[in-house]
Structure formats: C-alpha cells, structure tokens
C-alpha cells in the first residue's frame, strides 16, 4: 500500500472533501492539533471506521511484517500479531490514577500528583510519534446515542490499535456527527513510544512490535482524560476498554449515580420460556468469557451472550437496574478455549479475527493450548520460534488473546445492543479460590452482597504482569480498574442499594475453582455451571430451597440439579464445606485489609464483618 492510496483520510486531502472528512467540531480539531504539536507525527489520519479503511490498514501491516495473514481457507480475513515478549499483559505497577488528592485514589491505586504527571507525560510524548502516522479514532461505548452510552476519541500511533478499536467499539464517522451535535466525549491519547526519528533527527529502523521499556497508563479522573505510553497491548492500549469503560467510567458513575463494572452479561431462559438477566464480576482470566458463552448441559435451558467483560448499569424508570455491554467485541483469553470448554467461542472465531500471541500452524491456521485435545506435532510459537510438544514451554502465551466482533457470536442475544439495556435479576461475584469458598452462596441482603463483593480474593492470573497463583484481594474484580478510592466505591454500591430498594437484584458468590486434596477441580465447570444458574434463577423466583450458614444461604440438599452429573458425594461435600476456623481466619484478614482504608470503609461493611464473625463463633 502506498501513502497516497491511504491519503483519502488524511489532512492533505481534507480540502478536497471537507464535509465528511474527519470533523468540523472546533474543540476536537483543536485538541488533535495540540496533540500533534506535541507528538509530531508525519501525518494525521481521521479514521472513518469503514471496512475499506480496515482493509488498507491490514494490507499495510502485513506488508510491513507486523501482522501475519492466516490461511483464508481455515480463517478468512484473520491475522496473527506477535507482540514484543516484554509487552504481553496489563502493567499494573505502571498504571496511575492522578486525582487532585491522593486519598481520592485510595491505597489500592498508584497515585501521582496530576501536575507532576503532566510534566512527565509532556516529556515522554514530546516527539513520540515522529516518523509515524497519528490516527484519530472516534468511538462510542454502547449503542450510538443510547441513554447509557458514552463517546470518546483515541489518538494513537498504532494501526493495530486502530484495527482492534474497530472491532471492540462502535468506531467511525457517526461519532464525529454526535460530537458536532454537542455530545460530551472523553479524550484519550496513546503512543507506543517508539518514534522513527531519534532526538538528533536520524531515522531509526522500524521493528515488528514497537514499544518502550518505560510505560505509563495514566488516568486523570477529574478531567476525564487518559494518556498511555510505551505499550501496544490490549488493556494498556485500547483505551476505550479498561482505562475508559472502567477507570474513568467508574468515576463518572459515582458522580452520576450509576455503576461501571468488570462484569459479563447474559440472558438465561428457562424451559418455561421465562427470561432472566445476570451480571457477573470475576477477576481477569477467571471465567467471564466462558460464562458469557455458556451452553447449558441441563435440558430446556438456554443462555445468550450480551457481554463478556464490562457492564454499565443504571436505574431505569421502573426502578430496576438496567445494564448495557459498552463494548462491541470480545478480547478473550485464547488458552483453555476449546471445543469441549467453550464451543461458542471457537465458533465465534471462524474468521474476521485478530489473534495476538497464539501459535501458528504450518497450514497457516492458529493453535493454542486447549484448542484441541490433539497437540500439533509442529508449530511456530508465539515468539516466532519453531515448537514441538517436546519443547517444554507453552506454544501460545498464557495471556494470548483473540479480538472478534460480538455480533459474530452464534448465541449473541437479540437485546445485546438494546439502547436502554436489559433489567438485571441477579449479580454474581466470583474468584479463583482453591479453598474455603463454596460453589455458590446467596447473600442475605444487598449489604451482605456488597460485603461479599468487597472481600473477594482470587489467585493471580497471567492477565497482568506478576506472580501467577498468588492470592490477593480483588474487590468486585475491580482492584486494577477502580478509578477512585475503593472504600468510597463500596460506599457507592451501598448507596445504590438504597436507591434500588426492593427492585435491587439478588447477589450471589460463586467459585468454580475449588480443589480437592489431589489438586484437581472439584466442580466440572463450564457448561455444568448452568446447574448453578438454574438454582440462582430458582432463588430469584423464590422456588429453590436454601440452608442458612454463617457465610450466606447455600443450596438445600436436592435443590441443586445434579441429574446426569458424574460427581461423588464426597466432592459435593467438599464443594459446599464451610470451615469455621478458616473463615474466622479470613475475617481476621478482612479486618486487616479494611484497616488501610481507615474511616472510609462504610459502616454497613464493618457491621457485616461483625455479623459474620458472630455467626461463625456461634455456629
Ligand atoms: P479476562 O478477559 O482476562 O477478563 O478473563 P475472563 O474472566 O473472561 O476469563 P475466561 O473466561 O477467558 O477464562 C480464563 C480461564 O479460566 C480459561 O483458561 C478458562 O478455560 C478457565 N475457566 C473458565 N471457566 C471455567 C470453569 O468453569 N472451570 C474451570 N476449571 N476453568 C474455567
Ligand atoms: C482483563 O485483564 O481483565 C482483560 C484483558 O479483559 S485487558 O483488556 O488487557 O484488560
Ligand atoms: Mn477483563
């Protein structure tokens, strides 16, 4: 591809077609000029979100060796990207919340003084796009013009980001028109931090995955701005996703009375034809995409997908809580996604997919651990090296991902892009816990549910840099994503319960990952999780029976449908075991955990902890 071919969207040709090229919005144009003045790109492309634009970018990236075109016979219009080995996951220690006051970021976020951070950012962004093209990417989170939706613009020097944003958001010209009509929008700036001209004006060679050892993922909650430098990877670079839809949106939600959550959304329909909507928060790589695409093993039930990662929820006119999936695609974990575990995802990925850091087969298709039972004899691994089963290392990176349009999901719900969202019947909190936490427990009240969400711990996964398997608190699965003080966020949840009153959804805690003494999972998970969903629906309807325990309401014996399931009584007993001493020890840890938040911990949560202790001590 030549530059002139692509220049249909550039500043240079602007005067030829001023009406539809980019935008006439003065504030947006001024901001783009300002960022271009700082980052000094060779040219500016105002993206229009068209298929033509995506086709040209793909051709360009293939020609530059930055994308590998997969064999269209197996995987039409699909590509493989290999990142730099140092740029494979979110970097939580380089993620900053720059609120005016440190207390507003809270002890679980990295806070930096916004003025100092701006000075630092100005330095690193100065000339960071030299020799590159700067793309202006207009996007809508949620259906265009919808009452729960929000607009944003990402400036980026990564064509991979442009393509990914085109899949993950409603990206394109229509957004410029809404901005011109006066809709508010969020400013986001991204640079891979690898200018092609060095400080003294010498040309620098391009590399396969440009990035920078120094990374900054910076949120300014007060001015609703995002600046990201040095990484091209998903959650660090697709700024609409975690940076906007969770970190900035959680602050908007606090101020405006709604919720921005790390949650999947599904619609469940019973054999009687009655539908329910469920939202579920599990930490990164703990099963959201899998539950979102679940195929029930119990007869007569169906599950449809609405979202797999983020939910925005607002009280509706009838007083119930309504949710949308603000995204338009899935950025899902590849390893473990296979015909037996998640056939829906496998079918979703038939084509039009960008794969990142998976392995390449000799026939030009992709592979990763868990895709098939059979392991290919010969592959190229995620770093581009020859690989055989004897290599003794994974062929695909543990956090390798697919990027695909939600509309391609064979079980996408009809109402997945409903403007007003869907009414939520139940909210689930989960984590990856080998011990202690039972398969499912219902909260006794909204406040007890908020306590459950606030105290979730989970074993760390490959979705972020760090030690996999280490247990850490991940309240509401929002630890890396809450844009303000976590204790204030809990307070906001308590307040939302007051607003929703008797219309509030029921809250549950689930754990698919409890292990037996031999280290294997006690619960088969995946499609069998439909049994737990059936019980939850039974609780919403008031038909399923419970037993009281100090930690919440567990299924009464026989109330969980285990028909046709191959599971021993011993495994079941272990799955639901509530060990008094371990739970008292958890209370001790929760006390310590709360301490760091001082007075900001809502009284309601302290009362819940006291009540849990009391019930355990008297059980
Ligand atoms: P992010 O995209 O990082 O937010 O992750 P996610 O929460 O969407 O997790 P995902 O569904 O991709 O699952 C991550 C890993 O957990 C995969 O390897 C899955 O195979 C595995 N997993 C998902 N559901 C289950 C389950 O019910 N049981 C077991 N044992 N593993 C599961
Ligand atoms: C997660 O880590 O929760 C993800 C992947 O969904 S990322 O987009 O990198 O945040
Ligand atoms: Mn996620």
XYZ file of C-alpha atoms and ligand atoms in Angstrom:
662
model
C 0.000 0.000 0.000
C 1.216 3.462 -0.774
C 0.688 6.548 1.269
C -1.261 8.222 -1.498
C -3.716 5.353 -1.610
C -4.354 5.850 2.046
C -4.366 9.619 1.935
C -8.103 9.649 1.287
C -8.422 10.106 5.014
C -5.544 12.460 5.673
C -5.271 16.127 6.370
C -3.669 16.638 2.969
C -6.834 15.705 1.125
C -9.081 17.458 3.604
C -9.761 20.442 1.410
C -10.930 18.153 -1.408
C -13.754 16.762 0.655
C -14.165 18.936 3.699
C -17.723 17.940 4.514
C -17.225 14.306 5.503
C -13.500 14.174 6.290
C -12.916 13.971 9.999
C -14.886 16.545 11.859
C -15.882 20.177 11.821
C -16.009 20.241 15.612
C -13.683 23.025 16.697
C -12.814 21.574 20.102
C -11.942 18.176 18.673
C -9.860 19.723 15.881
C -8.043 21.955 18.331
C -7.268 19.006 20.604
C -5.958 16.926 17.690
C -3.756 19.879 16.658
C -2.484 20.220 20.194
C -1.568 16.513 20.479
C 0.016 16.558 17.011
C 2.035 19.619 18.050
C 3.367 17.648 20.997
C 3.902 14.206 19.445
C 4.994 15.484 15.977
C 3.689 12.740 13.673
C 4.393 12.794 9.920
C 0.703 12.796 9.117
C -2.732 12.666 10.658
C -5.450 10.232 9.611
C -9.019 10.904 10.698
C -10.431 7.378 10.877
C -13.913 6.783 9.481
C -14.456 3.227 10.717
C -15.126 1.878 7.208
C -14.325 -1.630 6.023
C -12.171 -0.046 3.311
C -10.064 1.686 5.950
C -9.590 -1.576 7.897
C -8.690 -3.462 4.706
C -5.998 -0.913 3.844
C -4.523 -0.970 7.338
C -4.419 -4.764 7.321
C -2.660 -4.791 3.970
C -0.168 -2.234 5.219
C 0.585 -4.184 8.413
C 1.016 -7.448 6.504
C 3.368 -5.709 4.054
C 5.373 -4.330 6.990
C 5.582 -7.790 8.612
C 3.581 -6.662 11.649
C 0.600 -8.919 11.018
C 0.603 -12.423 9.576
C -2.333 -13.151 7.331
C -3.811 -16.524 8.265
C -4.751 -19.059 5.626
C -8.145 -17.817 4.387
C -9.234 -21.395 3.771
C -9.305 -22.008 7.548
C -9.585 -18.497 8.936
C -10.840 -15.903 6.419
C -9.848 -12.280 6.940
C -7.916 -13.127 10.089
C -4.493 -12.133 11.341
C -1.862 -13.033 13.889
C 0.030 -10.339 15.779
C 3.127 -11.138 17.824
C 3.951 -8.603 20.486
C 7.329 -7.875 21.917
C 7.935 -10.536 24.631
C 8.026 -7.721 27.197
C 4.595 -6.364 26.182
C 2.102 -9.165 26.793
C -0.212 -8.056 29.606
C -1.509 -5.098 31.582
C 1.164 -3.359 33.661
C -0.497 -2.597 36.972
C 2.595 -1.075 38.581
C 2.754 1.490 35.739
C -0.964 2.312 35.933
C -1.668 5.614 37.662
C -4.729 7.411 38.980
C -3.951 11.127 39.044
C -6.744 12.654 41.084
C -6.083 16.015 42.709
C -5.954 14.437 46.177
C -4.167 11.175 46.966
C -6.978 9.998 49.285
C -9.336 10.051 46.337
C -7.238 7.451 44.509
C -7.001 5.413 47.704
C -4.484 2.867 48.965
C -5.136 0.288 46.219
C -4.219 2.609 43.322
C -0.878 4.137 42.306
C -1.448 7.829 42.778
C 0.673 10.575 41.271
C 0.265 14.302 41.584
C -1.527 15.346 38.385
C 0.710 18.371 37.778
C 3.903 16.352 38.167
C 2.493 13.607 35.991
C 1.578 16.089 33.278
C 5.143 17.358 33.245
C 6.481 13.804 32.940
C 3.995 12.928 30.217
C 4.806 16.053 28.232
C 8.427 14.932 28.226
C 7.809 11.393 27.058
C 5.149 12.328 24.500
C 7.276 15.115 23.029
C 8.107 13.850 19.536
C 6.954 10.315 20.404
C 5.161 9.917 17.056
C 7.979 11.268 14.859
C 8.121 9.390 11.573
C 4.731 7.798 12.263
C 1.116 8.344 11.343
C -1.205 9.594 14.027
C -4.712 8.124 13.844
C -7.786 9.817 15.276
C -10.226 7.105 16.352
C -13.769 8.229 17.271
C -15.768 5.641 19.204
C -18.993 5.080 21.094
C -19.184 2.870 24.159
C -22.659 1.394 23.956
C -25.173 1.859 21.135
C -24.749 5.192 19.319
C -26.787 7.847 21.055
C -28.077 5.416 23.709
C -29.022 6.800 27.137
C -26.332 4.743 28.946
C -23.694 5.183 26.187
C -20.640 7.485 26.176
C -18.406 8.833 23.421
C -14.644 9.033 23.238
C -11.786 9.713 20.864
C -8.480 7.840 20.952
C -5.425 9.337 19.315
C -2.928 6.562 18.633
C 0.172 5.854 16.548
C -0.588 2.115 16.424
C -2.520 0.761 13.425
C -3.004 -2.488 15.433
C -4.863 -0.385 17.999
C -6.987 1.225 15.254
C -7.995 -2.209 13.930
C -8.682 -3.555 17.414
C -10.739 -0.479 18.357
C -12.743 -1.027 15.164
C -13.723 -4.457 16.466
C -14.061 -3.645 20.170
C -16.109 -0.416 19.873
C -18.678 1.240 17.626
C -15.984 3.187 15.817
C -16.455 5.608 12.962
C -17.786 8.747 11.337
C -21.170 8.689 13.072
C -19.364 9.537 16.307
C -17.962 12.773 14.797
C -21.547 13.766 13.948
C -22.665 13.222 17.569
C -19.688 15.225 18.831
C -20.549 18.026 16.376
C -24.091 17.942 17.789
C -22.634 18.763 21.196
C -22.431 15.361 22.895
C -19.658 15.172 25.523
C -16.674 12.944 24.796
C -13.604 11.624 26.589
C -10.075 12.437 25.383
C -7.614 9.553 25.220
C -4.045 9.609 23.864
C -1.881 6.594 23.107
C 1.646 6.235 21.766
C 3.749 3.074 21.529
C 6.657 5.344 22.438
C 8.939 4.337 19.600
C 9.455 7.321 17.312
C 11.087 6.523 13.971
C 13.321 9.558 14.193
C 15.707 9.911 17.112
C 16.499 13.010 19.147
C 19.092 14.297 16.672
C 16.946 13.759 13.598
C 18.314 10.399 12.450
C 15.936 7.819 11.035
C 15.520 4.738 13.217
C 14.696 1.264 11.897
C 11.141 0.091 12.422
C 10.661 -3.104 14.420
C 7.941 -5.764 14.406
C 6.231 -4.622 17.609
C 7.341 -1.122 18.566
C 7.000 -0.323 22.258
C 9.042 1.256 25.047
C 10.549 -0.217 28.230
C 9.113 2.761 30.086
C 5.352 2.561 30.256
C 2.670 4.882 31.570
C -1.043 4.058 31.769
C -2.416 7.271 33.234
C -5.942 8.248 34.167
C -6.895 11.812 35.161
C -10.308 11.210 36.742
C -11.019 14.895 37.436
C -10.666 15.938 33.783
C -11.756 12.505 32.457
C -8.568 12.090 30.402
C -6.383 9.088 29.586
C -2.723 9.055 28.489
C -0.995 5.781 27.634
C 2.648 5.446 26.609
C 5.003 2.609 25.750
C 2.727 -0.411 25.295
C 0.698 -1.711 22.370
C -1.014 -4.485 24.350
C -4.818 -4.712 24.823
C -5.740 -3.305 28.200
C -2.812 -0.852 28.101
C -3.519 0.479 24.609
C -7.187 0.003 23.674
C -8.079 2.950 25.833
C -11.841 2.535 25.454
C -11.670 -0.698 27.407
C -10.254 -0.778 30.926
C -8.961 2.815 31.032
C -12.222 4.470 29.949
C -15.027 1.913 30.413
C -13.865 1.084 33.939
C -11.365 3.563 35.437
C -12.832 6.799 34.100
C -16.406 5.467 33.843
C -16.373 4.317 37.486
C -15.717 7.942 38.472
C -18.486 9.210 36.165
C -20.772 6.530 37.627
C -20.003 7.636 41.196
C -20.777 11.251 40.332
C -23.895 10.494 38.288
C -25.484 7.590 40.193
C -24.754 4.544 38.063
C -22.332 1.591 38.008
C -19.379 0.785 35.701
C -18.345 -2.793 36.375
C -15.943 -5.562 35.314
C -18.884 -7.870 34.578
C -20.182 -10.188 31.907
C -23.863 -10.050 30.979
C -26.090 -12.957 29.989
C -29.727 -13.716 29.341
C -30.979 -17.045 30.690
C -34.222 -18.617 29.503
C -35.921 -21.392 31.464
C -37.703 -24.398 29.932
C -40.953 -22.485 30.628
C -39.704 -19.695 28.356
C -39.127 -17.117 31.082
C -36.024 -14.950 30.682
C -33.683 -13.505 33.296
C -30.592 -11.325 33.046
C -27.498 -11.925 35.115
C -24.340 -9.820 35.569
C -21.201 -11.427 36.983
C -17.883 -9.981 38.169
C -14.887 -12.333 38.138
C -11.278 -11.123 38.087
C -9.253 -11.200 34.858
C -8.889 -14.716 33.416
C -11.348 -16.184 35.938
C -14.147 -17.226 33.604
C -16.234 -14.252 32.425
C -15.981 -15.012 28.697
C -16.687 -18.673 29.394
C -19.798 -17.994 31.468
C -20.934 -15.368 28.957
C -20.881 -18.015 26.213
C -22.089 -20.927 28.313
C -24.048 -23.774 26.753
C -26.261 -25.309 29.426
C -25.927 -29.049 29.992
C -29.357 -29.155 31.649
C -32.238 -29.747 29.256
C -34.555 -26.946 28.185
C -32.371 -24.037 29.342
C -30.664 -21.550 27.055
C -28.043 -18.900 27.726
C -27.465 -15.985 25.368
C -24.458 -13.692 25.403
C -24.762 -9.941 25.961
C -21.260 -9.014 27.130
C -18.125 -10.787 28.364
C -16.093 -8.169 30.241
C -17.738 -4.848 31.094
C -21.230 -3.758 32.141
C -22.617 -0.265 32.651
C -25.734 -0.293 34.803
C -28.269 2.434 35.644
C -31.570 2.507 37.487
C -34.357 2.682 34.884
C -37.702 4.484 35.028
C -39.349 1.440 36.605
C -36.757 1.488 39.385
C -34.968 -1.662 38.259
C -31.272 -1.826 37.368
C -30.626 -1.784 33.583
C -27.324 -2.868 32.009
C -25.563 -2.499 28.687
C -22.382 -4.003 27.362
C -20.492 -0.857 26.332
C -18.190 -2.865 24.063
C -18.822 -4.252 20.581
C -16.333 -7.123 20.607
C -14.550 -9.707 22.715
C -10.874 -9.501 23.683
C -10.760 -13.009 25.090
C -8.159 -15.337 26.590
C -7.205 -17.983 23.993
C -5.605 -20.768 26.080
C -8.222 -23.092 27.525
C -10.772 -22.077 24.887
C -11.704 -25.267 23.025
C -14.488 -27.396 21.570
C -15.241 -29.013 24.924
C -14.873 -25.980 27.198
C -16.221 -23.146 25.041
C -17.521 -24.271 21.640
C -19.357 -20.962 21.256
C -16.105 -19.006 21.356
C -14.483 -21.435 18.931
C -17.374 -20.862 16.507
C -17.249 -17.099 17.020
C -13.632 -17.138 15.849
C -14.369 -18.613 12.400
C -12.949 -15.509 10.660
C -12.540 -11.707 10.872
C -10.432 -12.200 13.991
C -7.148 -10.734 15.185
C -5.174 -13.228 17.267
C -2.374 -11.976 19.483
C 0.486 -14.170 20.756
C -1.034 -17.543 19.836
C 0.902 -20.248 17.963
C 0.905 -20.653 14.186
C 0.313 -23.986 12.444
C 2.266 -24.970 9.330
C -1.013 -24.781 7.363
C -1.419 -21.096 8.244
C -4.063 -21.513 10.932
C -3.687 -20.767 14.652
C -3.391 -23.018 17.692
C -3.167 -22.649 21.457
C -3.131 -24.930 24.472
C -6.628 -26.329 24.964
C -7.968 -25.560 21.471
C -7.851 -29.246 20.518
C -7.105 -32.365 22.560
C -4.610 -33.356 19.951
C -1.387 -31.372 20.153
C 0.101 -30.492 16.754
C 3.484 -32.068 16.060
C 4.957 -28.883 14.772
C 4.158 -25.215 15.359
C 5.669 -21.784 15.400
C 5.318 -20.492 18.944
C 4.055 -17.061 19.966
C 7.551 -15.632 19.708
C 8.072 -16.925 16.179
C 10.335 -19.842 17.121
C 9.930 -23.465 15.974
C 7.996 -25.504 18.535
C 7.239 -29.181 19.132
C 5.410 -30.878 22.024
C 8.873 -31.715 23.388
C 9.859 -28.049 23.606
C 8.793 -27.880 27.223
C 7.262 -24.398 27.023
C 3.813 -23.153 26.021
C 3.252 -22.644 22.291
C 0.817 -19.790 22.931
C 1.457 -17.157 25.597
C -0.789 -17.825 28.654
C -2.349 -14.385 28.104
C -2.663 -14.736 24.321
C -5.950 -13.303 23.099
C -8.487 -13.140 20.289
C -10.210 -9.932 19.163
C -13.537 -10.510 17.440
C -16.853 -8.739 16.873
C -19.603 -9.621 19.373
C -22.086 -9.900 16.519
C -20.200 -12.978 15.298
C -21.101 -14.931 18.432
C -23.634 -17.621 17.434
C -25.534 -17.200 20.702
C -25.444 -13.404 20.909
C -28.695 -12.175 22.427
C -31.196 -10.180 20.371
C -31.059 -7.469 23.023
C -27.267 -7.306 23.303
C -27.298 -3.804 21.810
C -30.637 -2.645 23.218
C -30.405 1.135 23.713
C -31.933 1.070 27.171
C -30.125 -2.081 28.296
C -31.584 -5.149 29.981
C -33.074 -5.430 33.504
C -30.770 -7.293 35.887
C -32.216 -10.071 38.096
C -29.046 -11.324 39.775
C -25.442 -10.231 40.327
C -22.663 -12.777 40.884
C -19.241 -12.235 42.449
C -16.557 -14.833 41.960
C -12.889 -15.553 42.096
C -10.395 -18.321 41.710
C -10.221 -19.977 45.109
C -8.756 -23.444 45.619
C -10.055 -23.481 49.184
C -12.775 -22.149 51.539
C -15.263 -20.559 49.147
C -18.242 -22.786 48.297
C -19.608 -23.345 44.789
C -22.461 -20.891 45.386
C -23.846 -18.837 48.263
C -26.618 -16.260 48.268
C -26.211 -13.001 50.134
C -28.787 -12.376 52.864
C -29.247 -8.785 51.745
C -27.860 -6.167 49.368
C -25.416 -5.018 52.060
C -24.268 -8.562 52.686
C -23.803 -8.883 48.903
C -21.682 -5.728 48.841
C -19.620 -7.245 51.663
C -19.156 -10.419 49.585
C -18.026 -8.349 46.577
C -15.745 -6.150 48.678
C -13.924 -9.076 50.273
C -13.370 -11.334 47.240
C -9.876 -12.727 46.976
C -8.585 -14.564 43.969
C -5.439 -16.264 42.745
C -3.500 -14.049 40.338
C -3.547 -14.941 36.633
C -1.471 -14.189 33.541
C -3.724 -11.264 32.558
C -1.397 -8.889 34.401
C 2.348 -8.850 34.988
C 3.197 -10.540 38.297
C 3.213 -13.899 40.075
C 0.520 -16.272 38.849
C -1.303 -18.155 41.622
C -0.638 -15.727 44.473
C -3.799 -14.959 46.463
C -4.811 -11.319 46.500
C -7.871 -9.293 47.367
C -9.709 -8.287 44.241
C -12.858 -6.498 45.424
C -15.641 -6.619 42.832
C -12.930 -7.859 40.390
C -12.161 -4.111 40.188
C -8.824 -3.906 42.013
C -6.884 -2.849 38.879
C -9.813 -0.922 37.395
C -11.434 1.267 40.038
C -10.720 4.922 39.225
C -11.150 6.159 42.784
C -10.859 5.163 46.437
C -12.005 1.534 46.727
C -13.752 2.162 50.049
C -15.716 5.054 48.507
C -16.625 2.688 45.685
C -18.059 0.248 48.244
C -19.956 3.167 49.732
C -21.335 3.948 46.295
C -22.559 0.355 45.992
C -24.234 0.571 49.408
C -25.932 3.789 48.284
C -27.096 2.229 45.000
C -28.787 -0.471 47.097
C -30.740 2.209 48.932
C -31.800 3.778 45.628
C -32.875 0.437 44.134
C -34.662 -0.679 47.310
C -36.860 -3.714 46.722
C -36.025 -3.611 42.999
C -32.394 -4.466 43.707
C -31.084 -7.657 42.073
C -30.214 -10.589 44.347
C -26.495 -11.067 44.958
C -24.547 -14.363 44.957
C -20.960 -15.501 45.426
C -19.712 -18.334 43.200
C -16.454 -20.301 42.916
C -15.865 -22.745 40.059
C -12.255 -23.326 41.111
C -12.327 -25.148 44.466
C -9.866 -28.031 44.518
C -9.743 -31.404 46.234
C -6.820 -32.823 48.179
C -5.288 -34.163 44.953
C -5.228 -30.665 43.453
C -7.899 -31.243 40.826
C -11.036 -29.125 40.424
C -13.990 -30.479 42.431
C -16.561 -28.995 40.071
C -16.554 -29.724 36.318
C -17.366 -26.092 35.497
C -18.035 -24.633 32.057
C -21.422 -25.877 30.682
C -22.169 -27.545 34.032
C -22.223 -24.093 35.631
C -25.765 -23.927 34.175
C -26.828 -26.004 37.190
C -25.764 -23.183 39.452
C -27.530 -20.649 37.215
C -30.707 -22.730 37.443
C -30.530 -22.598 41.239
C -29.926 -18.849 41.121
C -32.989 -18.391 38.907
C -34.870 -20.579 41.396
C -33.836 -18.142 44.119
C -34.985 -15.162 42.046
C -38.343 -16.929 41.634
C -38.368 -17.932 45.296
C -38.732 -21.628 44.449
C -35.281 -23.054 45.290
C -34.592 -24.021 48.894
C -31.650 -22.870 50.975
C -29.810 -23.685 54.155
C -28.547 -20.906 56.386
C -24.830 -20.812 57.064
C -22.752 -18.046 58.643
C -21.441 -17.005 55.221
C -24.808 -16.919 53.437
C -27.561 -19.133 52.029
C -26.367 -22.363 50.424
C -28.479 -24.691 48.265
C -30.526 -27.099 50.403
C -29.700 -30.708 49.611
C -31.506 -31.741 46.428
C -32.220 -28.138 45.429
C -29.215 -28.107 43.079
C -29.986 -30.126 39.936
C -27.299 -32.819 39.674
C -29.139 -35.115 37.256
C -26.751 -36.906 34.959
C -23.679 -35.331 36.558
C -20.793 -37.573 37.413
C -19.742 -36.242 40.813
C -19.104 -38.072 44.087
C -20.885 -37.258 47.329
C -17.503 -36.597 48.832
C -16.667 -33.987 46.184
C -20.040 -32.335 46.725
C -19.492 -32.187 50.430
C -16.104 -30.556 49.921
C -17.566 -28.100 47.405
C -20.051 -26.789 49.953
C -17.969 -27.172 53.079
C -17.862 -24.035 55.245
C -14.892 -24.445 57.531
C -15.407 -22.380 60.655
C -11.733 -21.904 61.515
C -10.647 -20.955 58.008
C -13.486 -18.476 57.788
C -12.615 -16.965 61.140
C -9.080 -16.609 59.799
C -10.499 -14.893 56.682
C -12.354 -12.470 58.983
C -9.060 -11.660 60.663
C -7.515 -10.917 57.262
C -10.530 -8.857 56.227
C -10.144 -6.760 59.359
C -6.515 -6.105 58.435
C -7.494 -5.457 54.848
C -10.116 -2.873 55.817
C -7.660 -1.048 58.082
C -5.767 0.575 55.219
C -8.964 2.393 54.171
C -9.457 3.938 57.618
C -12.719 5.784 58.171
C -13.774 5.437 54.572
C -14.921 1.814 54.970
C -18.737 2.033 55.006
C -20.241 1.268 58.415
C -22.501 -1.256 56.688
C -19.480 -3.365 55.716
C -17.994 -3.248 59.190
C -21.362 -4.386 60.521
C -21.397 -7.253 58.020
C -17.956 -8.354 59.155
C -19.028 -8.252 62.792
C -22.139 -10.251 61.974
C -20.154 -12.857 60.003
C -17.799 -13.279 62.951
C -20.675 -13.576 65.365
C -22.382 -16.244 63.273
C -19.136 -18.195 62.829
C -18.338 -18.061 66.529
C -21.818 -19.303 67.412
C -22.014 -21.958 64.724
P -10.444 -11.568 31.076
O -10.708 -11.459 29.626
O -8.989 -11.504 31.407
O -11.210 -10.582 31.890
O -10.823 -13.083 31.533
P -12.228 -13.826 31.748
O -12.744 -13.540 33.119
O -13.138 -13.548 30.620
O -11.779 -15.372 31.755
P -12.045 -16.530 30.693
O -13.497 -16.886 30.543
O -11.316 -16.217 29.462
O -11.346 -17.766 31.423
C -9.993 -17.760 31.782
C -9.515 -19.165 32.057
O -10.348 -19.815 33.024
C -9.556 -20.054 30.803
O -8.367 -20.799 30.747
C -10.745 -20.933 31.036
O -10.611 -22.181 30.385
C -10.792 -21.075 32.548
N -12.186 -21.308 33.010
C -13.279 -20.586 32.671
N -14.409 -21.092 33.224
C -14.020 -22.157 33.966
C -14.724 -23.100 34.786
O -15.944 -23.072 34.950
N -13.970 -24.059 35.404
C -12.606 -24.124 35.227
N -11.949 -25.088 35.864
N -11.904 -23.258 34.452
C -12.600 -22.294 33.833
C -8.509 -8.223 31.690
O -7.315 -8.324 32.026
O -9.438 -8.153 32.518
C -8.865 -8.230 30.256
C -7.789 -8.064 29.282
O -10.029 -8.289 29.922
S -7.297 -6.403 29.173
O -8.051 -5.787 28.078
O -5.877 -6.417 28.871
O -7.584 -5.710 30.394
Mn -11.389 -8.495 31.755
